[in-house]
mmCIF file of C-alpha atoms in Angstrom:
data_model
loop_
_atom_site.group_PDB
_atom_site.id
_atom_site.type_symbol
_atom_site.label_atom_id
_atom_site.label_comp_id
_atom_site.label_asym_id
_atom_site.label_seq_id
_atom_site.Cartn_x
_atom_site.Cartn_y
_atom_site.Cartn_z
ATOM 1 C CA UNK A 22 -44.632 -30.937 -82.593
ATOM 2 C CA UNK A 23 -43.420 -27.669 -81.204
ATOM 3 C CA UNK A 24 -39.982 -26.617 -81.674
ATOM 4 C CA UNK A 25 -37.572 -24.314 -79.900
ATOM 5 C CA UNK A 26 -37.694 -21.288 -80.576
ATOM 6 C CA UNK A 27 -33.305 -21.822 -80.704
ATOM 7 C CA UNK A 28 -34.740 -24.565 -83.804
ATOM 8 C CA UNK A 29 -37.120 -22.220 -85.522
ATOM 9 C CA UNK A 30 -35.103 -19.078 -85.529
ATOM 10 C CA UNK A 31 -31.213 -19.841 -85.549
ATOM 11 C CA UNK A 32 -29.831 -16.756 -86.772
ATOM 12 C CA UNK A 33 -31.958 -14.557 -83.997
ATOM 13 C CA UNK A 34 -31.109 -17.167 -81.172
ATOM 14 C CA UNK A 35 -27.608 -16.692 -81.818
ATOM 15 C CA UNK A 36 -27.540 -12.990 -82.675
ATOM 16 C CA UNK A 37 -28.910 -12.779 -78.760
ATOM 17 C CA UNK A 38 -26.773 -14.861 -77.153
ATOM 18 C CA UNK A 39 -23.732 -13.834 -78.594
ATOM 19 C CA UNK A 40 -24.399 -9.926 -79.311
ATOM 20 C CA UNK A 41 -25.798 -9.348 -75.805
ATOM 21 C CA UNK A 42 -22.627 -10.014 -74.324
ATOM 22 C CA UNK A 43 -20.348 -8.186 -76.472
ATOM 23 C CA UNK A 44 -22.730 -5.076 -75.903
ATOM 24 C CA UNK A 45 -22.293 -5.552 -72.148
ATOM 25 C CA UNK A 46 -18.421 -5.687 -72.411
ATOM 26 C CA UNK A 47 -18.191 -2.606 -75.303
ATOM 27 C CA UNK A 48 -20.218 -0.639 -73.400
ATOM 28 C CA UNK A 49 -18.629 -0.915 -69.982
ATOM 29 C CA UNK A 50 -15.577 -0.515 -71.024
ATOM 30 C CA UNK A 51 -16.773 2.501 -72.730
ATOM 31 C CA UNK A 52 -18.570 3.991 -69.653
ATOM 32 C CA UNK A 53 -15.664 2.975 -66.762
ATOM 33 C CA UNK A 54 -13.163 4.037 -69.182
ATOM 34 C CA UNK A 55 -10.383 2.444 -67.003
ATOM 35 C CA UNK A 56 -7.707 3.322 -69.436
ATOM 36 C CA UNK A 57 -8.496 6.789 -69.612
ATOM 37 C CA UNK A 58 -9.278 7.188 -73.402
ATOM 38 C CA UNK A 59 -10.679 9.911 -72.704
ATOM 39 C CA UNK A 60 -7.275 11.715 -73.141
ATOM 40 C CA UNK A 61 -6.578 10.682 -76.357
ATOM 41 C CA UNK A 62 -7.321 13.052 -79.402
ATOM 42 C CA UNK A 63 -10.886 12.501 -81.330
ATOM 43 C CA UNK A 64 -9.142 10.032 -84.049
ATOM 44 C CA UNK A 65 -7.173 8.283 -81.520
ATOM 45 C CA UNK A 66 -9.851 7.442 -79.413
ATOM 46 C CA UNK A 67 -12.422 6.366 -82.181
ATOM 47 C CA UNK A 68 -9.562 3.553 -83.411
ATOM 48 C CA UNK A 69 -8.910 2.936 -80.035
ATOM 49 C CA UNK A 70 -13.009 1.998 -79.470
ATOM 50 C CA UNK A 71 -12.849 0.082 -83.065
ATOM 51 C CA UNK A 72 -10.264 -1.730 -81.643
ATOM 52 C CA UNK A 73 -11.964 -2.483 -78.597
ATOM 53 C CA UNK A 74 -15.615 -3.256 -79.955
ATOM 54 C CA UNK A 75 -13.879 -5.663 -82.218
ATOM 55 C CA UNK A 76 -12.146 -7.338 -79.001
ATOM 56 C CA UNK A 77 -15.991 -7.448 -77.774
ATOM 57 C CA UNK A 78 -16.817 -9.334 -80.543
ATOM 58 C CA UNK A 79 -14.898 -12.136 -79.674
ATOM 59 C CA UNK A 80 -15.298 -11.880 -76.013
ATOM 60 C CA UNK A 81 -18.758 -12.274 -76.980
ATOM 61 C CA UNK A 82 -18.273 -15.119 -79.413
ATOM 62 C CA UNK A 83 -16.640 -16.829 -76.441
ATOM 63 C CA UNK A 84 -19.371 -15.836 -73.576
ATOM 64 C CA UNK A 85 -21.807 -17.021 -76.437
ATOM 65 C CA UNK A 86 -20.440 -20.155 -77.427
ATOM 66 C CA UNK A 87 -20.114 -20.958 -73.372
ATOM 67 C CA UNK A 88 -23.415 -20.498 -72.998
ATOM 68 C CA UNK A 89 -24.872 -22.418 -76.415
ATOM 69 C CA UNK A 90 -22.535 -25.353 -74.712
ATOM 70 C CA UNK A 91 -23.791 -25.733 -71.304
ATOM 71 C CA UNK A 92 -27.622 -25.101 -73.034
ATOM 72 C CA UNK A 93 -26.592 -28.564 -75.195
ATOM 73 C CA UNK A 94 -25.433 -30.197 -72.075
ATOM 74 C CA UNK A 95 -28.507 -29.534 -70.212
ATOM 75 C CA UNK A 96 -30.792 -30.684 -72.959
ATOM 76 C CA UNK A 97 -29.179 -34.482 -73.182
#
């Protein structure tokens, strides 16, 4: 019997669906800059985007985990 590829490869299917995400959000926020980090001196601004990539993380953990949900609730 075939299985899924979310079965067969657990660590991949979830590096997708929850990576994807927080590369969306990092990278938006990086590009729209709404706060204007762009002012900020070099060091500033790199701990400033730590901070926020970090905060992407668990955006992403949540978008994720939303998603791996309403997959389980379709499958039953």
């Amino acid at each position: 019997m075939l299985k899924s590829f979310q079965e067969e490869h657990p660590a991949i299917f979830n590096a997708i669906i929850i990576g994807t995400p927080s590369l969306i959000i990092f990278l938006l926020i990086i590009v729209t800059d709404p706060f204007e980090f762009s002012t900020l001196e070099l060091a500033n601004r790199l701990i400033v985007y730590v901070m926020i990539f970090i905060l992407s993380l668990f955006g992403g953990l949540l978008f994720g985990g939303l998603i791996k949900w309403m997959m389980s609730r379709s499958v039953r």
